[in-house]
PDB file of C-alpha atoms in Angstrom:
ATOM      1  CA  THR B 154      55.165  97.714 122.122  1.00  0.00           C
ATOM      2  CA  THR B 155      55.754  97.049 118.428  1.00  0.00           C
ATOM      3  CA  PRO B 156      58.732  97.660 116.193  1.00  0.00           C
ATOM      4  CA  SER B 157      58.689 101.138 114.555  1.00  0.00           C
ATOM      5  CA  ASN B 158      57.955 101.243 110.916  1.00  0.00           C
ATOM      6  CA  ASN B 159      60.534 101.900 108.272  1.00  0.00           C
ATOM      7  CA  ARG B 160      58.753 104.968 106.775  1.00  0.00           C
ATOM      8  CA  MET B 161      61.299 107.612 105.689  1.00  0.00           C
ATOM      9  CA  ALA B 162      60.866 110.788 107.699  1.00  0.00           C
ATOM     10  CA  SER B 163      60.333 114.103 105.808  1.00  0.00           C
ATOM     11  CA  PRO B 164      63.462 116.295 105.191  1.00  0.00           C
ATOM     12  CA  GLU B 165      62.141 118.803 107.721  1.00  0.00           C
ATOM     13  CA  ASP B 166      61.896 116.052 110.344  1.00  0.00           C
ATOM     14  CA  ILE B 167      65.418 114.920 109.487  1.00  0.00           C
ATOM     15  CA  LYS B 168      66.745 118.491 109.891  1.00  0.00           C
ATOM     16  CA  THR B 169      65.008 118.788 113.216  1.00  0.00           C
ATOM     17  CA  ALA B 170      66.306 115.465 114.466  1.00  0.00           C
ATOM     18  CA  ALA B 171      69.826 116.396 113.426  1.00  0.00           C
ATOM     19  CA  HIS B 172      69.676 119.729 115.153  1.00  0.00           C
ATOM     20  CA  THR B 173      68.221 118.136 118.255  1.00  0.00           C
ATOM     21  CA  ALA B 174      70.868 115.426 118.402  1.00  0.00           C
ATOM     22  CA  LEU B 175      73.658 118.087 118.013  1.00  0.00           C
ATOM     23  CA  PHE B 176      72.447 120.661 120.516  1.00  0.00           C
ATOM     24  CA  GLU B 177      69.778 119.185 122.721  1.00  0.00           C
ATOM     25  CA  ASP B 178      68.697 115.566 123.082  1.00  0.00           C
ATOM     26  CA  LEU B 179      71.289 112.876 122.287  1.00  0.00           C
ATOM     27  CA  SER B 180      68.756 110.049 122.279  1.00  0.00           C
ATOM     28  CA  PRO B 181      69.828 107.056 120.028  1.00  0.00           C
ATOM     29  CA  ALA B 182      66.222 106.767 118.965  1.00  0.00           C
ATOM     30  CA  SER B 183      66.792 109.398 116.292  1.00  0.00           C
ATOM     31  CA  LEU B 184      69.457 107.194 114.653  1.00  0.00           C
ATOM     32  CA  HIS B 185      66.849 105.352 112.626  1.00  0.00           C
ATOM     33  CA  ASP B 186      65.841 108.434 110.644  1.00  0.00           C
ATOM     34  CA  LEU B 187      69.338 109.954 110.585  1.00  0.00           C
ATOM     35  CA  THR B 188      71.120 106.865 109.277  1.00  0.00           C
ATOM     36  CA  THR B 189      68.367 106.230 106.755  1.00  0.00           C
ATOM     37  CA  TYR B 190      68.986 109.715 105.492  1.00  0.00           C
ATOM     38  CA  VAL B 191      72.739 109.191 105.431  1.00  0.00           C
ATOM     39  CA  ALA B 192      72.208 106.250 103.096  1.00  0.00           C
ATOM     40  CA  GLN B 193      69.961 108.369 100.934  1.00  0.00           C
ATOM     41  CA  THR B 194      72.553 111.149 100.521  1.00  0.00           C
ATOM     42  CA  CYS B 195      75.107 108.542  99.453  1.00  0.00           C
ATOM     43  CA  GLU B 196      72.836 107.146  96.820  1.00  0.00           C
ATOM     44  CA  ASP B 197      71.386 110.420  95.320  1.00  0.00           C
ATOM     45  CA  GLY B 198      74.533 112.537  95.583  1.00  0.00           C
ATOM     46  CA  SER B 199      73.087 115.071  98.023  1.00  0.00           C
ATOM     47  CA  TYR B 200      75.100 116.177 101.029  1.00  0.00           C
ATOM     48  CA  ASP B 201      74.234 117.201 104.653  1.00  0.00           C
ATOM     49  CA  LEU B 202      77.040 117.825 107.012  1.00  0.00           C
ATOM     50  CA  GLU B 203      74.751 118.481 109.946  1.00  0.00           C
ATOM     51  CA  VAL B 204      73.231 115.050 109.682  1.00  0.00           C
ATOM     52  CA  TYR B 205      76.638 113.388 109.493  1.00  0.00           C
ATOM     53  CA  LEU B 206      77.804 115.212 112.578  1.00  0.00           C
ATOM     54  CA  ALA B 207      74.642 114.345 114.399  1.00  0.00           C
ATOM     55  CA  VAL B 208      75.165 110.634 113.849  1.00  0.00           C
ATOM     56  CA  LEU B 209      78.735 110.777 114.973  1.00  0.00           C
ATOM     57  CA  LYS B 210      77.756 112.811 117.987  1.00  0.00           C
ATOM     58  CA  ILE B 211      75.326 110.126 119.097  1.00  0.00           C
ATOM     59  CA  TYR B 212      78.037 107.473 118.527  1.00  0.00           C
ATOM     60  CA  GLN B 213      80.347 109.593 120.624  1.00  0.00           C
ATOM     61  CA  ILE B 214      77.890 109.710 123.646  1.00  0.00           C
ATOM     62  CA  HIS B 215      76.492 106.255 123.168  1.00  0.00           C
ATOM     63  CA  ALA B 216      79.498 104.161 122.286  1.00  0.00           C
ATOM     64  CA  SER B 217      77.509 100.874 122.242  1.00  0.00           C
ATOM     65  CA  MET B 218      75.708 102.182 119.171  1.00  0.00           C
ATOM     66  CA  PHE B 219      78.978 102.850 117.247  1.00  0.00           C
ATOM     67  CA  ASP B 220      79.060 101.215 113.813  1.00  0.00           C
ATOM     68  CA  ILE B 221      82.305 101.179 111.847  1.00  0.00           C
ATOM     69  CA  LYS B 222      80.723 100.831 108.418  1.00  0.00           C
ATOM     70  CA  THR B 223      78.482 103.815 108.904  1.00  0.00           C
ATOM     71  CA  VAL B 224      81.392 105.961 110.161  1.00  0.00           C
ATOM     72  CA  VAL B 225      83.654 104.979 107.209  1.00  0.00           C
ATOM     73  CA  THR B 226      80.792 105.729 104.751  1.00  0.00           C
ATOM     74  CA  ILE B 227      80.283 109.174 106.308  1.00  0.00           C
ATOM     75  CA  LEU B 228      84.036 109.934 106.111  1.00  0.00           C
ATOM     76  CA  MET B 229      84.203 108.807 102.511  1.00  0.00           C
ATOM     77  CA  LYS B 230      81.253 111.020 101.799  1.00  0.00           C
ATOM     78  CA  CYS B 231      83.042 113.960 103.463  1.00  0.00           C
ATOM     79  CA  LEU B 232      85.997 113.469 101.183  1.00  0.00           C
ATOM     80  CA  THR B 233      83.777 114.578  98.305  1.00  0.00           C
ATOM     81  CA  ALA B 234      83.533 117.989  99.921  1.00  0.00           C
ATOM     82  CA  VAL B 235      87.248 118.885  99.650  1.00  0.00           C
ATOM     83  CA  PRO B 236      88.692 121.406  99.988  1.00  0.00           C
ATOM     84  CA  SER B 237      86.234 122.140 102.810  1.00  0.00           C
ATOM     85  CA  ASN B 238      87.070 121.169 106.431  1.00  0.00           C
ATOM     86  CA  ASP B 239      84.120 118.760 106.778  1.00  0.00           C
ATOM     87  CA  PHE B 240      86.314 115.669 107.044  1.00  0.00           C
ATOM     88  CA  ASN B 241      88.261 116.989 110.023  1.00  0.00           C
ATOM     89  CA  LEU B 242      85.036 118.213 111.696  1.00  0.00           C
ATOM     90  CA  CYS B 243      83.686 114.704 111.547  1.00  0.00           C
ATOM     91  CA  LEU B 244      86.934 113.121 112.590  1.00  0.00           C
ATOM     92  CA  SER B 245      87.068 115.294 115.690  1.00  0.00           C
ATOM     93  CA  LEU B 246      83.978 113.549 117.000  1.00  0.00           C
ATOM     94  CA  LEU B 247      85.644 110.121 116.871  1.00  0.00           C
ATOM     95  CA  ALA B 248      87.438 108.792 119.922  1.00  0.00           C
ATOM     96  CA  PHE B 249      91.090 107.967 119.352  1.00  0.00           C
ATOM     97  CA  ARG B 250      90.534 104.295 119.866  1.00  0.00           C
ATOM     98  CA  PHE B 251      88.051 104.251 117.005  1.00  0.00           C
ATOM     99  CA  GLN B 252      90.410 106.251 114.747  1.00  0.00           C
ATOM    100  CA  LYS B 253      92.935 103.385 115.167  1.00  0.00           C
ATOM    101  CA  HIS B 254      90.563 100.985 113.332  1.00  0.00           C
ATOM    102  CA  PRO B 255      92.183  99.789 110.102  1.00  0.00           C
ATOM    103  CA  GLU B 256      89.279 100.856 107.908  1.00  0.00           C
ATOM    104  CA  ILE B 257      89.321 104.369 109.341  1.00  0.00           C
ATOM    105  CA  GLN B 258      93.152 104.478 109.083  1.00  0.00           C
ATOM    106  CA  ALA B 259      92.815 103.816 105.342  1.00  0.00           C
ATOM    107  CA  VAL B 260      90.393 106.707 104.930  1.00  0.00           C
ATOM    108  CA  LEU B 261      92.802 108.902 106.958  1.00  0.00           C
ATOM    109  CA  LYS B 262      95.567 108.079 104.490  1.00  0.00           C
ATOM    110  CA  LEU B 263      93.380 108.980 101.588  1.00  0.00           C
ATOM    111  CA  SER B 264      92.493 112.307 103.225  1.00  0.00           C
ATOM    112  CA  ALA B 265      96.182 113.124 103.888  1.00  0.00           C
ATOM    113  CA  LEU B 266      97.029 112.353 100.271  1.00  0.00           C
ATOM    114  CA  LEU B 267      94.258 114.679  99.068  1.00  0.00           C
ATOM    115  CA  GLU B 268      95.363 117.378 101.434  1.00  0.00           C
ATOM    116  CA  SER B 269      98.921 117.225 100.124  1.00  0.00           C
ATOM    117  CA  CYS B 270      97.615 117.059  96.547  1.00  0.00           C
ATOM    118  CA  ASP B 271      99.411 113.767  95.993  1.00  0.00           C
ATOM    119  CA  PHE B 272      96.769 112.637  93.546  1.00  0.00           C
ATOM    120  CA  ALA B 273      98.786 109.879  91.873  1.00  0.00           C
ATOM    121  CA  ASN B 274      99.209 107.982  95.206  1.00  0.00           C
ATOM    122  CA  PHE B 275      95.603 108.852  96.179  1.00  0.00           C
ATOM    123  CA  TRP B 276      94.170 107.012  93.143  1.00  0.00           C
ATOM    124  CA  THR B 277      96.572 104.113  93.679  1.00  0.00           C
ATOM    125  CA  LEU B 278      95.651 103.707  97.352  1.00  0.00           C
ATOM    126  CA  LEU B 279      92.004 104.049  96.577  1.00  0.00           C
ATOM    127  CA  LYS B 280      92.295 101.129  94.146  1.00  0.00           C
ATOM    128  CA  GLU B 281      94.512  99.009  96.331  1.00  0.00           C
ATOM    129  CA  THR B 282      92.344  99.376  99.455  1.00  0.00           C
ATOM    130  CA  ASN B 283      89.089  99.039  97.471  1.00  0.00           C
ATOM    131  CA  ALA B 284      87.809 101.721  99.861  1.00  0.00           C
ATOM    132  CA  LEU B 285      84.582 102.360  97.890  1.00  0.00           C
ATOM    133  CA  ALA B 286      83.525  98.721  98.063  1.00  0.00           C
ATOM    134  CA  ASP B 287      81.566  97.272 100.946  1.00  0.00           C
ATOM    135  CA  LEU B 288      80.327 100.615 102.149  1.00  0.00           C
ATOM    136  CA  GLY B 289      76.997 100.806 103.853  1.00  0.00           C
ATOM    137  CA  VAL B 290      74.944 102.214 106.700  1.00  0.00           C
ATOM    138  CA  SER B 291      73.522 100.334 109.692  1.00  0.00           C
ATOM    139  CA  ILE B 292      70.006 101.467 110.476  1.00  0.00           C
ATOM    140  CA  PRO B 293      68.784 100.634 113.934  1.00  0.00           C
ATOM    141  CA  VAL B 294      65.091  99.833 114.452  1.00  0.00           C
ATOM    142  CA  PHE B 295      63.562 100.739 117.773  1.00  0.00           C
ATOM    143  CA  VAL B 296      60.166  99.786 119.328  1.00  0.00           C
ATOM    144  CA  GLN B 297      57.287 102.090 119.093  1.00  0.00           C
ATOM    145  CA  PRO B 298      55.688 102.757 122.528  1.00  0.00           C
ATOM    146  CA  ASP B 299      51.976 101.780 122.839  1.00  0.00           C
ATOM    147  CA  ALA B 300      49.740 104.630 123.907  1.00  0.00           C
ATOM    148  CA  ASP B 301      47.814 102.345 126.235  1.00  0.00           C
ATOM    149  CA  SER B 302      50.893 100.919 127.915  1.00  0.00           C
ATOM    150  CA  THR B 303      52.321 102.365 131.114  1.00  0.00           C
ATOM    151  CA  GLU B 304      55.731 100.737 130.408  1.00  0.00           C
ATOM    152  CA  GLN B 305      58.057 102.765 128.279  1.00  0.00           C
ATOM    153  CA  PRO B 306      60.436 100.841 125.998  1.00  0.00           C
ATOM    154  CA  ASP B 307      64.221 101.127 126.224  1.00  0.00           C
ATOM    155  CA  MET B 308      65.040 103.520 123.396  1.00  0.00           C
ATOM    156  CA  THR B 309      68.777 102.919 123.766  1.00  0.00           C
ATOM    157  CA  LYS B 310      68.565  99.336 122.469  1.00  0.00           C
ATOM    158  CA  PRO B 311      67.320  98.604 119.002  1.00  0.00           C
ATOM    159  CA  VAL B 312      65.268  95.489 118.399  1.00  0.00           C
ATOM    160  CA  GLU B 313      67.156  94.930 115.189  1.00  0.00           C
ATOM    161  CA  THR B 314      69.697  96.548 112.969  1.00  0.00           C
ATOM    162  CA  ILE B 315      69.319  96.670 109.125  1.00  0.00           C
ATOM    163  CA  PHE B 316      72.499  97.026 107.096  1.00  0.00           C
ATOM    164  CA  LYS B 317      71.875  98.871 103.928  1.00  0.00           C
ATOM    165  CA  PRO B 318      74.752  98.548 101.382  1.00  0.00           C
ATOM    166  CA  CYS B 319      75.398 101.727  99.455  1.00  0.00           C
ATOM    167  CA  THR B 320      77.908 103.488  97.367  1.00  0.00           C
ATOM    168  CA  VAL B 321      79.036 107.151  97.404  1.00  0.00           C
ATOM    169  CA  ALA B 322      77.549 108.562  94.178  1.00  0.00           C
ATOM    170  CA  ASP B 323      79.798 110.705  92.031  1.00  0.00           C
ATOM    171  CA  PHE B 324      82.815 110.126  94.318  1.00  0.00           C
ATOM    172  CA  GLU B 325      85.348 110.104  91.486  1.00  0.00           C
ATOM    173  CA  TYR B 326      83.734 113.077  89.825  1.00  0.00           C
ATOM    174  CA  SER B 327      83.864 115.083  93.076  1.00  0.00           C
ATOM    175  CA  ILE B 328      87.599 114.398  93.528  1.00  0.00           C
ATOM    176  CA  LEU B 329      88.253 115.244  89.867  1.00  0.00           C
ATOM    177  CA  LEU B 330      86.643 118.622  90.548  1.00  0.00           C
ATOM    178  CA  PHE B 331      89.111 119.205  93.319  1.00  0.00           C
ATOM    179  CA  VAL B 332      92.021 118.085  91.073  1.00  0.00           C
ATOM    180  CA  ALA B 333      90.937 120.592  88.435  1.00  0.00           C
ATOM    181  CA  HIS B 334      90.598 123.257  91.039  1.00  0.00           C
ATOM    182  CA  VAL B 335      94.179 122.684  92.193  1.00  0.00           C
ATOM    183  CA  ILE B 336      95.503 122.659  88.637  1.00  0.00           C
ATOM    184  CA  ASN B 337      93.717 125.847  87.815  1.00  0.00           C
ATOM    185  CA  ILE B 338      95.275 127.798  90.683  1.00  0.00           C
ATOM    186  CA  THR B 339      98.679 126.203  90.399  1.00  0.00           C
ATOM    187  CA  TYR B 340      99.697 125.807  86.735  1.00  0.00           C
ATOM    188  CA  GLN B 341      99.787 128.002  83.674  1.00  0.00           C
ATOM    189  CA  SER B 342     100.768 124.957  81.624  1.00  0.00           C
ATOM    190  CA  VAL B 343     101.472 121.300  82.482  1.00  0.00           C
ATOM    191  CA  GLU B 344     102.912 118.404  80.516  1.00  0.00           C
ATOM    192  CA  LEU B 345     100.253 115.967  79.385  1.00  0.00           C
ATOM    193  CA  ASP B 346     102.037 113.027  81.062  1.00  0.00           C
ATOM    194  CA  VAL B 347     102.127 114.917  84.317  1.00  0.00           C
ATOM    195  CA  LEU B 348      98.387 115.609  84.065  1.00  0.00           C
ATOM    196  CA  LYS B 349      97.694 111.961  83.321  1.00  0.00           C
ATOM    197  CA  GLY B 350      99.527 111.031  86.512  1.00  0.00           C
ATOM    198  CA  MET B 351      97.071 113.084  88.603  1.00  0.00           C
ATOM    199  CA  LEU B 352      94.052 111.185  87.197  1.00  0.00           C
ATOM    200  CA  PRO B 353      92.647 107.736  87.810  1.00  0.00           C
ATOM    201  CA  SER B 354      92.876 106.805  84.151  1.00  0.00           C
ATOM    202  CA  ASP B 355      93.827 108.288  80.789  1.00  0.00           C
ATOM    203  CA  ALA B 356      90.202 108.165  79.942  1.00  0.00           C
ATOM    204  CA  ASN B 357      89.631 111.244  82.165  1.00  0.00           C
ATOM    205  CA  VAL B 358      92.103 113.479  80.388  1.00  0.00           C
ATOM    206  CA  THR B 359      89.998 114.602  77.418  1.00  0.00           C
ATOM    207  CA  GLN B 360      86.867 115.260  79.496  1.00  0.00           C
ATOM    208  CA  LEU B 361      88.852 117.233  82.098  1.00  0.00           C
ATOM    209  CA  ILE B 362      90.417 119.410  79.388  1.00  0.00           C
ATOM    210  CA  GLU B 363      87.067 120.016  77.766  1.00  0.00           C
ATOM    211  CA  ASP B 364      85.211 120.759  81.020  1.00  0.00           C
ATOM    212  CA  ASN B 365      87.860 123.323  82.112  1.00  0.00           C
ATOM    213  CA  THR B 366      88.406 124.877  78.684  1.00  0.00           C
ATOM    214  CA  TRP B 367      92.120 124.026  78.735  1.00  0.00           C
ATOM    215  CA  GLU B 368      94.073 123.750  75.489  1.00  0.00           C
ATOM    216  CA  LEU B 369      96.208 120.817  74.379  1.00  0.00           C
ATOM    217  CA  LYS B 370      99.121 121.548  72.148  1.00  0.00           C
ATOM    218  CA  ASP B 371     102.161 119.295  71.442  1.00  0.00           C
ATOM    219  CA  ASN B 372     101.818 117.267  74.625  1.00  0.00           C
ATOM    220  CA  MET B 373     101.458 120.458  76.680  1.00  0.00           C
ATOM    221  CA  VAL B 374      98.144 121.433  78.382  1.00  0.00           C
ATOM    222  CA  PHE B 375      97.683 125.173  78.748  1.00  0.00           C
ATOM    223  CA  ILE B 376      95.539 126.212  81.679  1.00  0.00           C
ATOM    224  CA  SER B 377      93.256 129.098  80.880  1.00  0.00           C
ATOM    225  CA  THR B 378      91.698 130.899  83.813  1.00  0.00           C
ATOM    226  CA  LYS B 379      90.032 134.318  84.218  1.00  0.00           C
ATOM    227  CA  GLU B 380      93.044 135.493  86.258  1.00  0.00           C
ATOM    228  CA  GLY B 381      95.338 134.571  83.407  1.00  0.00           C
ATOM    229  CA  LEU B 382      93.397 136.609  80.976  1.00  0.00           C
ATOM    230  CA  ILE B 383      93.658 139.862  82.944  1.00  0.00           C
ATOM    231  CA  GLU B 384      96.010 142.254  81.194  1.00  0.00           C
ATOM    232  CA  SER B 385      98.074 144.825  83.067  1.00  0.00           C
ATOM    233  CA  LYS B 386      97.470 148.475  82.295  1.00  0.00           C
ATOM    234  CA  ASP B 387      99.464 151.611  83.001  1.00  0.00           C
ATOM    235  CA  LEU B 388      97.273 154.054  84.822  1.00  0.00           C
ATOM    236  CA  VAL B 389      98.142 157.732  84.184  1.00  0.00           C
ATOM    237  CA  HIS B 390      96.740 160.484  86.449  1.00  0.00           C
ATOM    238  CA  ASP B 391      97.085 164.123  85.436  1.00  0.00           C
ATOM    239  CA  ILE B 392      97.800 166.397  88.361  1.00  0.00           C
ATOM    240  CA  GLN B 393      97.507 170.117  87.770  1.00  0.00           C
ATOM    241  CA  LEU B 394     100.173 172.452  89.195  1.00  0.00           C
ATOM    242  CA  ASP B 395      97.592 174.382  91.099  1.00  0.00           C
ATOM    243  CA  GLU B 396      96.410 171.193  92.886  1.00  0.00           C
ATOM    244  CA  LEU B 397      99.982 170.263  93.796  1.00  0.00           C
ATOM    245  CA  ARG B 398     100.636 173.731  95.169  1.00  0.00           C
ATOM    246  CA  ASP B 399      97.614 173.478  97.443  1.00  0.00           C
ATOM    247  CA  VAL B 400      98.928 170.148  98.779  1.00  0.00           C
ATOM    248  CA  MET B 401     102.364 171.587  99.507  1.00  0.00           C
ATOM    249  CA  VAL B 402     100.933 174.603 101.259  1.00  0.00           C
ATOM    250  CA  ALA B 403      98.708 172.391 103.396  1.00  0.00           C
ATOM    251  CA  CYS B 404     101.709 170.217 104.396  1.00  0.00           C
ATOM    252  CA  GLN B 405     103.690 173.342 105.484  1.00  0.00           C
ATOM    253  CA  ALA B 406     100.801 174.800 107.422  1.00  0.00           C
ATOM    254  CA  GLU B 407     100.231 171.564 109.407  1.00  0.00           C
ATOM    255  CA  PRO B 408     103.519 169.764 109.672  1.00  0.00           C
ATOM    256  CA  TRP B 409     103.531 166.133 110.861  1.00  0.00           C
ATOM    257  CA  SER B 410     104.099 165.749 114.589  1.00  0.00           C
ATOM    258  CA  ARG B 411     106.725 163.346 115.652  1.00  0.00           C
ATOM    259  CA  LYS B 412     106.646 161.432 118.879  1.00  0.00           C
TER     260      LYS B 412
END
C-alpha cells in the first residue's frame, strides 16, 4: 500500500462523499476530501453546510478522529451564516465533553452575543480572544490499497495528518451584513454614537451607511427601508342600495343557526 495522493476531488465527488457520510457510510476515509474542501471554503468564501455536518458526523462516530481546530474553524464559518440556524445544527453533533473545550466555549459565547444582538460585546470578545487567529483544518492522509494486494489497509487510521492553517474569508463583512439586517428591521433612526458602538471600528460607519442607503443628519442616522416608504391609503368602496338590499334579504331567508 502507498499513501493516497493529495489531489483535490471534484465538487461532485465532494458532494457525494458528504451525502454518503451523513446518510450511509461513515468511513473516516472520506475525511481527506471533506476536510480539504472545508479549508477551501474558508479561503474562497464559499459555504457548504452539508460538508461541515458530514465532517462533524464522522467525528461523532469516530471520536479518535476528532480535531478541535477543524471543529472551531467550522463553527466560526457557521457564524457567517447568521441568522440561519446552521451553527446550532453543527453544535448538535458535538458531544457535551467536546463542547466544554475552552476554544469551543469561546465560540459559543460569540454565538450567544450575536443571537442576543449584543454587537458591542461581540466585537470586544472577538478581539480579546483572537478567535480568528490560529484557525486551520487537519487533513488526514490514508493509504491507497494496492490492486494486487490481498491485504486491505486500515482506513480508520491515517498514516499522517496535515494541518492547513486558514482564515475565514469575509468573516467581518458577513457579520456586518447581519448587523445591518438587524438595524433595518429594528430602527427608524439611530444616534450615530449608538451605531458606532455596534461596529468593530468607526471606519465601518461610512461604508455601512452608503451600502444600506441610510441618511446621516446632525449625528442621527435615518434608516430607509422599503417598508418605511409605504404610504397608508384610505380605501373607499361604493355599495349600491340594491346590492345591500339583496344581502339583507339573503340573511333573512337563511338565518344563522346557533348551536
